[in-house]
Amino acid sequence: MADSTYSYSYVDNKNEDGNRGESQPPRRVRKPHPVRNTLLILAVLALLAICDMACVVTNEDEYTLIKRFGKIERVVSESGLTFKIPFIETEIKLDREVLLYDLRESDVITLDKKTMVADSYVLWRIVKPRLYMQTLNSRSEAESRINTIVYNSLKNVISSMNQLDVISGRGGVLDAAIMENIGDALSRYGIELVSVETKHLDLPDDNKNAVYERMISERNNIAATFTAQGASEAKKIRNQTDNEIAIMLSQAEAEAEKTVAAGEAEYMRIISKAYADEKRSDFYTFVRALDAAKVMMQGQDKTLILPPDSPIAQIFGTIE
């Protein structure tokens, strides 16, 4: 059987002088068939194109939705290679990673009717791609829903707090309250809200200075109140301590006087007992006279002149 992609023809075998030899029959020559080759190349290219259209590559950070006649047929959430029916099924790619949406700056009013400027951003991701495509047509529409829900929650939370509480709650308390207020409002769109973060929460420029001055004045008043309370408590403690010290000193002095009196009484008792008889009494009187004379004979002059009626002279006069 002849190859369909080639055509054949017969060529006479001639000598070098141009004459055909008697013993050499015509030679059959195979030539390419141009039309058939072109059709074959086109068929191969079409087959490759169809295979390419049938292959679907899903990356790690994306979902692939296969739609047939506008209806979602299946969702591919695992990375790898899958297939679809060309010309009948189409594919849609959705982000599977955590996405960031930056909210516009907006004015909010606190419970005490103070205006503040809030600037926040949201981290979110698609967790149910089929529901997401059924309820939302695009990412811009999803971000519009997120903006509305988060802003309303931010406004409701801040409107229930005083300005000072809002300022002091910027360390994560405010963001947690906003997340709690939102709840599962975005779950009906197949969206999970990862977190709401406040980038900037400040006062409007026109009344910022006035509010700062009022806050400084309030803080100074609070500090003065604490200082006065501390001084009053310190004075009470000092007065109480002084009273306790005075009582303790009085009691100590009373105990000391009692001890001194008891000691003197004991001393007199011992002296009285020691000189109870006449000889000891005279000796004691003599010793006391010597002590008195010693005191009077201090200085350069060592002469003691006593009148006859002096008690000391009488004591010395009685000595035999």
mmCIF file of N, CA, C and O in Angstrom, residues 46-122:
data_model
loop_
_atom_site.group_PDB
_atom_site.id
_atom_site.type_symbol
_atom_site.label_atom_id
_atom_site.label_comp_id
_atom_site.label_asym_id
_atom_site.label_seq_id
_atom_site.Cartn_x
_atom_site.Cartn_y
_atom_site.Cartn_z
ATOM 1 N N ALA A 46 -4.029 21.296 15.876
ATOM 2 C CA ALA A 46 -5.356 21.356 16.492
ATOM 3 C C ALA A 46 -5.455 20.402 17.676
ATOM 4 O O ALA A 46 -6.043 20.727 18.719
ATOM 5 N N LEU A 47 -4.852 19.206 17.509
ATOM 6 C CA LEU A 47 -4.863 18.252 18.621
ATOM 7 C C LEU A 47 -4.099 18.794 19.822
ATOM 8 O O LEU A 47 -4.550 18.669 20.965
ATOM 9 N N LEU A 48 -2.943 19.434 19.567
ATOM 10 C CA LEU A 48 -2.170 20.026 20.666
ATOM 11 C C LEU A 48 -2.939 21.159 21.333
ATOM 12 O O LEU A 48 -2.921 21.309 22.563
ATOM 13 N N ALA A 49 -3.619 21.964 20.520
ATOM 14 C CA ALA A 49 -4.399 23.076 21.093
ATOM 15 C C ALA A 49 -5.538 22.551 21.962
ATOM 16 O O ALA A 49 -5.828 23.092 23.037
ATOM 17 N N ILE A 50 -6.189 21.493 21.496
ATOM 18 C CA ILE A 50 -7.281 20.914 22.277
ATOM 19 C C ILE A 50 -6.756 20.324 23.577
ATOM 20 O O ILE A 50 -7.372 20.471 24.648
ATOM 21 N N CYS A 51 -5.597 19.666 23.501
ATOM 22 C CA CYS A 51 -5.010 19.123 24.733
ATOM 23 C C CYS A 51 -4.647 20.232 25.709
ATOM 24 O O CYS A 51 -4.839 20.103 26.921
ATOM 25 N N ASP A 52 -4.113 21.335 25.153
ATOM 26 C CA ASP A 52 -3.775 22.465 26.015
ATOM 27 C C ASP A 52 -5.030 23.060 26.653
ATOM 28 O O ASP A 52 -5.018 23.457 27.824
ATOM 29 N N MET A 53 -6.094 23.139 25.879
ATOM 30 C CA MET A 53 -7.353 23.672 26.411
ATOM 31 C C MET A 53 -7.956 22.727 27.447
ATOM 32 O O MET A 53 -8.697 23.152 28.333
ATOM 33 N N ALA A 54 -7.657 21.470 27.378
ATOM 34 C CA ALA A 54 -8.217 20.488 28.310
ATOM 35 C C ALA A 54 -7.444 20.429 29.614
ATOM 36 O O ALA A 54 -7.964 19.932 30.623
ATOM 37 N N CYS A 55 -6.213 20.925 29.631
ATOM 38 C CA CYS A 55 -5.387 20.863 30.842
ATOM 39 C C CYS A 55 -5.620 22.101 31.710
ATOM 40 O O CYS A 55 -5.671 23.222 31.199
ATOM 41 N N VAL A 56 -5.749 21.880 32.987
ATOM 42 C CA VAL A 56 -5.942 22.967 33.953
ATOM 43 C C VAL A 56 -4.898 22.800 35.050
ATOM 44 O O VAL A 56 -4.838 21.749 35.694
ATOM 45 N N VAL A 57 -4.083 23.833 35.254
ATOM 46 C CA VAL A 57 -3.043 23.819 36.289
ATOM 47 C C VAL A 57 -3.513 24.684 37.462
ATOM 48 O O VAL A 57 -3.840 25.858 37.282
ATOM 49 N N THR A 58 -3.543 24.086 38.636
ATOM 50 C CA THR A 58 -3.944 24.799 39.856
ATOM 51 C C THR A 58 -2.724 24.980 40.750
ATOM 52 O O THR A 58 -2.055 24.003 41.102
ATOM 53 N N ASN A 59 -2.403 26.223 41.097
ATOM 54 C CA ASN A 59 -1.266 26.521 41.965
ATOM 55 C C ASN A 59 -1.645 26.397 43.436
ATOM 56 O O ASN A 59 -2.821 26.246 43.783
ATOM 57 N N GLU A 60 -0.614 26.515 44.294
ATOM 58 C CA GLU A 60 -0.830 26.368 45.737
ATOM 59 C C GLU A 60 -1.715 27.467 46.308
ATOM 60 O O GLU A 60 -2.435 27.259 47.280
ATOM 61 N N ASP A 61 -1.648 28.674 45.754
ATOM 62 C CA ASP A 61 -2.336 29.833 46.320
ATOM 63 C C ASP A 61 -3.610 30.191 45.573
ATOM 64 O O ASP A 61 -4.015 31.355 45.553
ATOM 65 N N GLU A 62 -4.266 29.202 44.974
ATOM 66 C CA GLU A 62 -5.476 29.524 44.229
ATOM 67 C C GLU A 62 -6.443 28.333 44.187
ATOM 68 O O GLU A 62 -6.058 27.180 44.422
ATOM 69 N N TYR A 63 -7.710 28.685 43.942
ATOM 70 C CA TYR A 63 -8.747 27.700 43.649
ATOM 71 C C TYR A 63 -9.010 27.736 42.144
ATOM 72 O O TYR A 63 -8.843 28.769 41.492
ATOM 73 N N THR A 64 -9.466 26.617 41.615
ATOM 74 C CA THR A 64 -9.916 26.556 40.225
ATOM 75 C C THR A 64 -11.354 26.068 40.211
ATOM 76 O O THR A 64 -11.652 24.986 40.738
ATOM 77 N N LEU A 65 -12.231 26.863 39.617
ATOM 78 C CA LEU A 65 -13.642 26.498 39.489
ATOM 79 C C LEU A 65 -13.913 26.116 38.036
ATOM 80 O O LEU A 65 -13.630 26.898 37.120
ATOM 81 N N ILE A 66 -14.423 24.940 37.815
ATOM 82 C CA ILE A 66 -14.770 24.448 36.479
ATOM 83 C C ILE A 66 -16.266 24.674 36.271
ATOM 84 O O ILE A 66 -17.087 24.163 37.040
ATOM 85 N N LYS A 67 -16.589 25.461 35.246
ATOM 86 C CA LYS A 67 -17.992 25.782 34.952
ATOM 87 C C LYS A 67 -18.394 25.127 33.634
ATOM 88 O O LYS A 67 -17.630 25.112 32.658
ATOM 89 N N ARG A 68 -19.601 24.577 33.620
ATOM 90 C CA ARG A 68 -20.157 23.965 32.412
ATOM 91 C C ARG A 68 -21.473 24.656 32.093
ATOM 92 O O ARG A 68 -22.430 24.593 32.886
ATOM 93 N N PHE A 69 -21.491 25.348 30.967
ATOM 94 C CA PHE A 69 -22.670 26.112 30.543
ATOM 95 C C PHE A 69 -23.098 27.111 31.621
ATOM 96 O O PHE A 69 -24.293 27.289 31.903
ATOM 97 N N GLY A 70 -22.091 27.776 32.256
ATOM 98 C CA GLY A 70 -22.373 28.813 33.241
ATOM 99 C C GLY A 70 -22.621 28.310 34.649
ATOM 100 O O GLY A 70 -22.729 29.113 35.578
ATOM 101 N N LYS A 71 -22.705 27.008 34.853
ATOM 102 C CA LYS A 71 -22.944 26.430 36.169
ATOM 103 C C LYS A 71 -21.650 25.808 36.690
ATOM 104 O O LYS A 71 -20.920 25.155 35.939
ATOM 105 N N ILE A 72 -21.369 26.056 37.990
ATOM 106 C CA ILE A 72 -20.149 25.505 38.588
ATOM 107 C C ILE A 72 -20.287 23.988 38.696
ATOM 108 O O ILE A 72 -21.171 23.474 39.394
ATOM 109 N N GLU A 73 -19.415 23.302 37.996
ATOM 110 C CA GLU A 73 -19.468 21.847 37.968
ATOM 111 C C GLU A 73 -18.654 21.241 39.122
ATOM 112 O O GLU A 73 -19.096 20.318 39.795
ATOM 113 N N ARG A 74 -17.477 21.778 39.364
ATOM 114 C CA ARG A 74 -16.628 21.264 40.444
ATOM 115 C C ARG A 74 -15.615 22.337 40.833
ATOM 116 O O ARG A 74 -15.352 23.266 40.067
ATOM 117 N N VAL A 75 -15.056 22.159 42.040
ATOM 118 C CA VAL A 75 -14.063 23.080 42.584
ATOM 119 C C VAL A 75 -12.789 22.290 42.842
ATOM 120 O O VAL A 75 -12.815 21.258 43.520
ATOM 121 N N VAL A 76 -11.679 22.780 42.318
ATOM 122 C CA VAL A 76 -10.380 22.146 42.526
ATOM 123 C C VAL A 76 -9.612 22.993 43.541
ATOM 124 O O VAL A 76 -9.278 24.150 43.274
ATOM 125 N N SER A 77 -9.384 22.427 44.717
ATOM 126 C CA SER A 77 -8.670 23.151 45.778
ATOM 127 C C SER A 77 -7.275 22.609 46.029
ATOM 128 O O SER A 77 -6.519 23.203 46.796
ATOM 129 N N GLU A 78 -6.927 21.498 45.398
ATOM 130 C CA GLU A 78 -5.591 20.919 45.543
ATOM 131 C C GLU A 78 -4.744 21.327 44.346
ATOM 132 O O GLU A 78 -5.209 21.358 43.200
ATOM 133 N N SER A 79 -3.491 21.652 44.630
ATOM 134 C CA SER A 79 -2.598 22.046 43.542
ATOM 135 C C SER A 79 -2.265 20.831 42.673
ATOM 136 O O SER A 79 -2.206 19.698 43.136
ATOM 137 N N GLY A 80 -2.071 21.093 41.377
ATOM 138 C CA GLY A 80 -1.736 20.016 40.454
ATOM 139 C C GLY A 80 -2.406 20.205 39.107
ATOM 140 O O GLY A 80 -2.912 21.291 38.777
ATOM 141 N N LEU A 81 -2.443 19.146 38.322
ATOM 142 C CA LEU A 81 -2.978 19.170 36.965
ATOM 143 C C LEU A 81 -4.311 18.429 36.927
ATOM 144 O O LEU A 81 -4.417 17.298 37.403
ATOM 145 N N THR A 82 -5.321 19.083 36.400
ATOM 146 C CA THR A 82 -6.639 18.461 36.180
ATOM 147 C C THR A 82 -7.063 18.721 34.733
ATOM 148 O O THR A 82 -6.363 19.432 33.991
ATOM 149 N N PHE A 83 -8.206 18.164 34.368
ATOM 150 C CA PHE A 83 -8.651 18.262 32.981
ATOM 151 C C PHE A 83 -10.097 18.744 32.927
ATOM 152 O O PHE A 83 -10.875 18.579 33.876
ATOM 153 N N LYS A 84 -10.405 19.368 31.789
ATOM 154 C CA LYS A 84 -11.765 19.820 31.521
ATOM 155 C C LYS A 84 -12.108 19.492 30.074
ATOM 156 O O LYS A 84 -11.223 19.151 29.268
ATOM 157 N N ILE A 85 -13.379 19.600 29.773
ATOM 158 C CA ILE A 85 -13.834 19.323 28.402
ATOM 159 C C ILE A 85 -13.710 20.609 27.593
ATOM 160 O O ILE A 85 -14.364 21.611 27.923
ATOM 161 N N PRO A 86 -12.890 20.642 26.571
ATOM 162 C CA PRO A 86 -12.731 21.871 25.779
ATOM 163 C C PRO A 86 -14.041 22.315 25.141
ATOM 164 O O PRO A 86 -14.893 21.483 24.775
ATOM 165 N N PHE A 87 -14.207 23.621 25.016
ATOM 166 C CA PHE A 87 -15.350 24.270 24.390
ATOM 167 C C PHE A 87 -16.649 24.084 25.175
ATOM 168 O O PHE A 87 -17.653 24.718 24.849
ATOM 169 N N ILE A 88 -16.663 23.218 26.151
ATOM 170 C CA ILE A 88 -17.883 23.000 26.956
ATOM 171 C C ILE A 88 -17.686 23.516 28.378
ATOM 172 O O ILE A 88 -18.580 24.165 28.933
ATOM 173 N N GLU A 89 -16.521 23.248 28.927
ATOM 174 C CA GLU A 89 -16.225 23.674 30.294
ATOM 175 C C GLU A 89 -15.193 24.798 30.274
ATOM 176 O O GLU A 89 -14.267 24.791 29.451
ATOM 177 N N THR A 90 -15.382 25.751 31.179
ATOM 178 C CA THR A 90 -14.450 26.864 31.327
ATOM 179 C C THR A 90 -13.931 26.884 32.768
ATOM 180 O O THR A 90 -14.521 26.261 33.666
ATOM 181 N N GLU A 91 -12.848 27.612 32.973
ATOM 182 C CA GLU A 91 -12.232 27.670 34.296
ATOM 183 C C GLU A 91 -12.191 29.093 34.814
ATOM 184 O O GLU A 91 -12.104 30.056 34.034
ATOM 185 N N ILE A 92 -12.261 29.233 36.155
ATOM 186 C CA ILE A 92 -12.134 30.516 36.844
ATOM 187 C C ILE A 92 -11.159 30.338 37.993
ATOM 188 O O ILE A 92 -11.263 29.365 38.755
ATOM 189 N N LYS A 93 -10.232 31.258 38.136
ATOM 190 C CA LYS A 93 -9.237 31.215 39.203
ATOM 191 C C LYS A 93 -9.641 32.166 40.331
ATOM 192 O O LYS A 93 -10.051 33.301 40.078
ATOM 193 N N LEU A 94 -9.512 31.685 41.554
ATOM 194 C CA LEU A 94 -9.758 32.505 42.736
ATOM 195 C C LEU A 94 -8.560 32.411 43.674
ATOM 196 O O LEU A 94 -7.919 31.359 43.773
ATOM 197 N N ASP A 95 -8.277 33.510 44.364
ATOM 198 C CA ASP A 95 -7.164 33.528 45.319
ATOM 199 C C ASP A 95 -7.497 32.674 46.535
ATOM 200 O O ASP A 95 -8.581 32.775 47.106
ATOM 201 N N ARG A 96 -6.533 31.872 46.927
ATOM 202 C CA ARG A 96 -6.697 31.023 48.102
ATOM 203 C C ARG A 96 -5.895 31.538 49.297
ATOM 204 O O ARG A 96 -6.082 31.083 50.422
ATOM 205 N N GLU A 97 -5.006 32.504 49.090
ATOM 206 C CA GLU A 97 -4.171 33.065 50.147
ATOM 207 C C GLU A 97 -4.926 34.147 50.913
ATOM 208 O O GLU A 97 -6.026 34.562 50.528
ATOM 209 N N VAL A 98 -4.321 34.610 51.998
ATOM 210 C CA VAL A 98 -4.905 35.687 52.791
ATOM 211 C C VAL A 98 -4.735 36.997 52.027
ATOM 212 O O VAL A 98 -3.639 37.343 51.579
ATOM 213 N N LEU A 99 -5.835 37.719 51.895
ATOM 214 C CA LEU A 99 -5.859 38.962 51.130
ATOM 215 C C LEU A 99 -5.967 40.158 52.064
ATOM 216 O O LEU A 99 -6.483 40.047 53.177
ATOM 217 N N LEU A 100 -5.494 41.279 51.590
ATOM 218 C CA LEU A 100 -5.531 42.521 52.372
ATOM 219 C C LEU A 100 -6.424 43.533 51.684
ATOM 220 O O LEU A 100 -6.316 43.753 50.471
ATOM 221 N N TYR A 101 -7.292 44.143 52.489
ATOM 222 C CA TYR A 101 -8.128 45.235 51.993
ATOM 223 C C TYR A 101 -7.960 46.435 52.911
ATOM 224 O O TYR A 101 -8.178 46.336 54.116
ATOM 225 N N ASP A 102 -7.545 47.539 52.334
ATOM 226 C CA ASP A 102 -7.282 48.762 53.094
ATOM 227 C C ASP A 102 -8.518 49.645 53.051
ATOM 228 O O ASP A 102 -8.919 50.125 51.981
ATOM 229 N N LEU A 103 -9.146 49.863 54.209
ATOM 230 C CA LEU A 103 -10.332 50.711 54.277
ATOM 231 C C LEU A 103 -9.933 52.179 54.158
ATOM 232 O O LEU A 103 -8.839 52.581 54.576
ATOM 233 N N ARG A 104 -10.829 52.961 53.624
ATOM 234 C CA ARG A 104 -10.599 54.405 53.549
ATOM 235 C C ARG A 104 -10.731 55.040 54.938
ATOM 236 O O ARG A 104 -11.470 54.550 55.791
ATOM 237 N N GLU A 105 -10.000 56.140 55.132
ATOM 238 C CA GLU A 105 -10.140 56.887 56.384
ATOM 239 C C GLU A 105 -11.567 57.420 56.505
ATOM 240 O O GLU A 105 -12.148 57.893 55.534
ATOM 241 N N SER A 106 -12.111 57.336 57.702
ATOM 242 C CA SER A 106 -13.492 57.774 57.910
ATOM 243 C C SER A 106 -13.624 58.375 59.302
ATOM 244 O O SER A 106 -12.871 58.044 60.223
ATOM 245 N N ASP A 107 -14.589 59.271 59.442
ATOM 246 C CA ASP A 107 -14.871 59.909 60.728
ATOM 247 C C ASP A 107 -15.883 59.079 61.504
ATOM 248 O O ASP A 107 -16.874 58.587 60.943
ATOM 249 N N VAL A 108 -15.616 58.917 62.783
ATOM 250 C CA VAL A 108 -16.537 58.212 63.684
ATOM 251 C C VAL A 108 -16.752 59.083 64.910
ATOM 252 O O VAL A 108 -15.897 59.891 65.285
ATOM 253 N N ILE A 109 -17.900 58.900 65.557
ATOM 254 C CA ILE A 109 -18.269 59.723 66.715
ATOM 255 C C ILE A 109 -18.365 58.827 67.941
ATOM 256 O O ILE A 109 -18.995 57.762 67.902
ATOM 257 N N THR A 110 -17.731 59.237 69.025
ATOM 258 C CA THR A 110 -17.713 58.461 70.259
ATOM 259 C C THR A 110 -18.988 58.678 71.060
ATOM 260 O O THR A 110 -19.851 59.477 70.682
ATOM 261 N N LEU A 111 -19.074 57.967 72.177
ATOM 262 C CA LEU A 111 -20.262 58.072 73.022
ATOM 263 C C LEU A 111 -20.424 59.461 73.605
ATOM 264 O O LEU A 111 -21.550 59.956 73.777
ATOM 265 N N ASP A 112 -19.317 60.137 73.913
ATOM 266 C CA ASP A 112 -19.380 61.502 74.439
ATOM 267 C C ASP A 112 -19.331 62.550 73.335
ATOM 268 O O ASP A 112 -18.894 63.686 73.555
ATOM 269 N N LYS A 113 -19.766 62.171 72.127
ATOM 270 C CA LYS A 113 -19.950 63.085 71.000
ATOM 271 C C LYS A 113 -18.644 63.738 70.556
ATOM 272 O O LYS A 113 -18.618 64.914 70.188
ATOM 273 N N LYS A 114 -17.573 62.985 70.544
ATOM 274 C CA LYS A 114 -16.293 63.487 70.060
ATOM 275 C C LYS A 114 -15.976 62.792 68.731
ATOM 276 O O LYS A 114 -16.134 61.575 68.598
ATOM 277 N N THR A 115 -15.527 63.567 67.774
ATOM 278 C CA THR A 115 -15.206 63.043 66.450
ATOM 279 C C THR A 115 -13.774 62.544 66.410
ATOM 280 O O THR A 115 -12.862 63.224 66.890
ATOM 281 N N MET A 116 -13.590 61.365 65.807
ATOM 282 C CA MET A 116 -12.261 60.787 65.641
ATOM 283 C C MET A 116 -12.122 60.267 64.215
ATOM 284 O O MET A 116 -13.109 59.946 63.543
ATOM 285 N N VAL A 117 -10.874 60.209 63.754
ATOM 286 C CA VAL A 117 -10.566 59.720 62.409
ATOM 287 C C VAL A 117 -9.979 58.318 62.537
ATOM 288 O O VAL A 117 -8.974 58.120 63.225
ATOM 289 N N ALA A 118 -10.607 57.356 61.870
ATOM 290 C CA ALA A 118 -10.184 55.953 61.951
ATOM 291 C C ALA A 118 -9.665 55.497 60.591
ATOM 292 O O ALA A 118 -10.273 55.772 59.546
ATOM 293 N N ASP A 119 -8.530 54.814 60.607
ATOM 294 C CA ASP A 119 -7.928 54.238 59.396
ATOM 295 C C ASP A 119 -7.559 52.798 59.721
ATOM 296 O O ASP A 119 -6.707 52.553 60.575
ATOM 297 N N SER A 120 -8.184 51.839 59.050
ATOM 298 C CA SER A 120 -8.002 50.420 59.370
ATOM 299 C C SER A 120 -7.785 49.606 58.100
ATOM 300 O O SER A 120 -8.020 50.091 56.983
ATOM 301 N N TYR A 121 -7.329 48.389 58.274
ATOM 302 C CA TYR A 121 -7.245 47.443 57.168
ATOM 303 C C TYR A 121 -7.746 46.079 57.641
ATOM 304 O O TYR A 121 -7.793 45.794 58.837
ATOM 305 N N VAL A 122 -8.115 45.243 56.666
ATOM 306 C CA VAL A 122 -8.742 43.955 56.942
ATOM 307 C C VAL A 122 -7.943 42.854 56.250
ATOM 308 O O VAL A 122 -7.512 43.005 55.101
#
